[in-house]
PDB file of C-alpha atoms in Angstrom:
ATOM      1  CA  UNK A   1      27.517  31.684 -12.055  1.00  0.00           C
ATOM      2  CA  UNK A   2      25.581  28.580 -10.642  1.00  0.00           C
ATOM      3  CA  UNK A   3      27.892  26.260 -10.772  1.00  0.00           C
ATOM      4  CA  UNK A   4      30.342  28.492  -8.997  1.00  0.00           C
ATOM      5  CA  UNK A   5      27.746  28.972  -6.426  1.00  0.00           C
ATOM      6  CA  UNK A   6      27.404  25.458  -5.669  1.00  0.00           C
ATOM      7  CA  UNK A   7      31.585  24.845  -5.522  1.00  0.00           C
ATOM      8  CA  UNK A   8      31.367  28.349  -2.922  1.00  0.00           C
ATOM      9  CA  UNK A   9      29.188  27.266  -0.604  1.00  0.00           C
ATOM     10  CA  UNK A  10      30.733  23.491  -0.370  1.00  0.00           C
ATOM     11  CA  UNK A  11      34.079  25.215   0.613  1.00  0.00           C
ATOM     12  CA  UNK A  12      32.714  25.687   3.820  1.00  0.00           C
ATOM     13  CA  UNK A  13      32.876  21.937   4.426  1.00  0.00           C
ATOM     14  CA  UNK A  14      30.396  19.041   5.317  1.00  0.00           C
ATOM     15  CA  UNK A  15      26.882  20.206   5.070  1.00  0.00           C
ATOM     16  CA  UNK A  16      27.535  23.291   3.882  1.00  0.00           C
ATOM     17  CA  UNK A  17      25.375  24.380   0.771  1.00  0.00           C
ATOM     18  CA  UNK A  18      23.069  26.378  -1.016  1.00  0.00           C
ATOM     19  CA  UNK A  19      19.573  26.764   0.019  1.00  0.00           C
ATOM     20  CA  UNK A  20      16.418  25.330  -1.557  1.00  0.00           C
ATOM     21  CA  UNK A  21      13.470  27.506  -2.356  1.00  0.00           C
ATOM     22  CA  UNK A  22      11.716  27.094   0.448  1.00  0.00           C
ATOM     23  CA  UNK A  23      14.872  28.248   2.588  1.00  0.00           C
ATOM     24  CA  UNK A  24      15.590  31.168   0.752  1.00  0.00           C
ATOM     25  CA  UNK A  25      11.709  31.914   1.136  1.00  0.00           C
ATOM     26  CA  UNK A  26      11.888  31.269   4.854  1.00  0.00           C
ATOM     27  CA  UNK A  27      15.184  33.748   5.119  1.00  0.00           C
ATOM     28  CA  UNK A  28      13.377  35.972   3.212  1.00  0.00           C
ATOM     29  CA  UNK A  29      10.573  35.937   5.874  1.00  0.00           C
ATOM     30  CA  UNK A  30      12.973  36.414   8.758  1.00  0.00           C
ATOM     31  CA  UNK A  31      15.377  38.600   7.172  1.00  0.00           C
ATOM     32  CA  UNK A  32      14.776  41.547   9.903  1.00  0.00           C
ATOM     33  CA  UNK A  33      15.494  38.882  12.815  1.00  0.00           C
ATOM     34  CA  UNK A  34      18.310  37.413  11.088  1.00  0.00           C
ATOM     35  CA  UNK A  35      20.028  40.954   9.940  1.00  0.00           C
ATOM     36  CA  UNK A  36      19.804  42.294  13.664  1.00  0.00           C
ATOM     37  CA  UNK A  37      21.722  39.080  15.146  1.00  0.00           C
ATOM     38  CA  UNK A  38      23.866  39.297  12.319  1.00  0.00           C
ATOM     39  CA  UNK A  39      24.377  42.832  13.268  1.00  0.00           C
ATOM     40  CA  UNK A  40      24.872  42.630  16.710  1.00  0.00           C
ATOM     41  CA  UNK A  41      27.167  39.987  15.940  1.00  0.00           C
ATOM     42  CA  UNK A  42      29.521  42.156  13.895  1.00  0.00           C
ATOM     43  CA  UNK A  43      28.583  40.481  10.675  1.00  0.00           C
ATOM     44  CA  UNK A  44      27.757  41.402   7.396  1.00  0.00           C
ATOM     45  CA  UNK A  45      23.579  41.685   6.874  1.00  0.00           C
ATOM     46  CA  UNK A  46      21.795  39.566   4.466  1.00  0.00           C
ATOM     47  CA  UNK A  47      21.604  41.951   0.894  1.00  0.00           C
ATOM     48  CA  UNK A  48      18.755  42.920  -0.838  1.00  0.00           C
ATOM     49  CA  UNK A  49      19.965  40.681  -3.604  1.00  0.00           C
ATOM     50  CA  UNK A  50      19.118  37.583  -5.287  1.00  0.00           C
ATOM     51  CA  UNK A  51      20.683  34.498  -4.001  1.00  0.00           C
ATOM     52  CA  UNK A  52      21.013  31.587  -5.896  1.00  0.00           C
ATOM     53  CA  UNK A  53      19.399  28.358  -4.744  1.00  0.00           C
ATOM     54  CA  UNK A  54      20.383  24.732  -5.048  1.00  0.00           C
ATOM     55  CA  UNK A  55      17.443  23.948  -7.269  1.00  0.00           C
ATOM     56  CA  UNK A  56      17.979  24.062 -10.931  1.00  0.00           C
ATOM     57  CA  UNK A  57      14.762  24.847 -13.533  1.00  0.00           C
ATOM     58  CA  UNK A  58      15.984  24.300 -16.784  1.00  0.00           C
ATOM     59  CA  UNK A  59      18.868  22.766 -18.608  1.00  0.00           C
ATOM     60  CA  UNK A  60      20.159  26.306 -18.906  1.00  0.00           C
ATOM     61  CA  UNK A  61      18.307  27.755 -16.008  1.00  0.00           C
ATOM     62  CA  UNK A  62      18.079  27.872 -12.137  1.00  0.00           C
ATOM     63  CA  UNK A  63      16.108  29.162  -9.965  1.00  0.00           C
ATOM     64  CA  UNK A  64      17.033  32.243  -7.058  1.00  0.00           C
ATOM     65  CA  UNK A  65      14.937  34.182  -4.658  1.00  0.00           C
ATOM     66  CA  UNK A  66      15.280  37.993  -4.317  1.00  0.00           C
ATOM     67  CA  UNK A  67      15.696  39.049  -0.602  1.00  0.00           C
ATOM     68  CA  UNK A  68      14.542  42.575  -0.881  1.00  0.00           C
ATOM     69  CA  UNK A  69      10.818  41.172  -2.039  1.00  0.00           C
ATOM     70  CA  UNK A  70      10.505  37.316  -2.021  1.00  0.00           C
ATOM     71  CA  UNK A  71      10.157  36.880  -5.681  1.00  0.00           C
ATOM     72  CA  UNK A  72      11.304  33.605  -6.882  1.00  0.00           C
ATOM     73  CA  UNK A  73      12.987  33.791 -10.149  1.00  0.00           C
ATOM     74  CA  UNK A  74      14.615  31.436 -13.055  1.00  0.00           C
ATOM     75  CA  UNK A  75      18.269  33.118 -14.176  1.00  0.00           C
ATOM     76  CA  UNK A  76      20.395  31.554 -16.383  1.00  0.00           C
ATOM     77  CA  UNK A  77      22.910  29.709 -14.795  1.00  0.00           C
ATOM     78  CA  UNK A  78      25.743  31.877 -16.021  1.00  0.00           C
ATOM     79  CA  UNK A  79      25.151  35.197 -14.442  1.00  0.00           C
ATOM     80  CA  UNK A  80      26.335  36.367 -11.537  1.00  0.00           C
ATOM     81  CA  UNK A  81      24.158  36.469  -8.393  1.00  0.00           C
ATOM     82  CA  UNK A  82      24.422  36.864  -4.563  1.00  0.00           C
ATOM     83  CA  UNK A  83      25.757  33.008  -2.603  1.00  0.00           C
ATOM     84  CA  UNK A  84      24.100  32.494   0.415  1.00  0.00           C
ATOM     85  CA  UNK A  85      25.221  29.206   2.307  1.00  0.00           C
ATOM     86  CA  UNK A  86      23.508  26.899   4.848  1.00  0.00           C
ATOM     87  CA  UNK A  87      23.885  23.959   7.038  1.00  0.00           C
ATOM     88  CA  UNK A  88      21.698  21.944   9.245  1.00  0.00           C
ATOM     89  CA  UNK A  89      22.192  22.616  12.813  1.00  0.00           C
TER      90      UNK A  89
END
């Protein structure tokens, strides 16, 4: 769920959180440059999932981005969908 999303990715500690549109757009858009140092790295690729951003629609709704095409869709904030965290650097 979203709220459980949001609690996840703070775990992490300072600075750590979920990703606006836009950065789940621009991961989206680099996702082959990202998965191969991810790879090389031993870690796990990025899914081709939806991710939950930090940006809620509606009182019962917020908004994720699908990483296997880039749509940008409004789930309600119950289900269950893929936690991506981020940090400045």
């Amino acid at each position: 769920a979203w709220g459980n999303a949001k609690v996840w990715s703070s775990r992490y500690g300072n600075g750590w959180r979920l990703p606006s549109v836009k950065e789940l757009k621009t991961i989206y858009e680099k996702r082959d440059v990202l998965n191969s140092a991810l790879s090389a790295k031993g870690c796990q690729t990025l899914g081709q999932r939806s991710y939950w951003t930090s940006e809620p629609d509606e009182p019962e709704r917020a908004w994720s981005v699908d990483l296997y095409n880039g749509i940008t869709y409004n789930y309600l904030k119950f289900c269950n969908y893929y936690v991506l965290a981020v940090s400045a650097f």
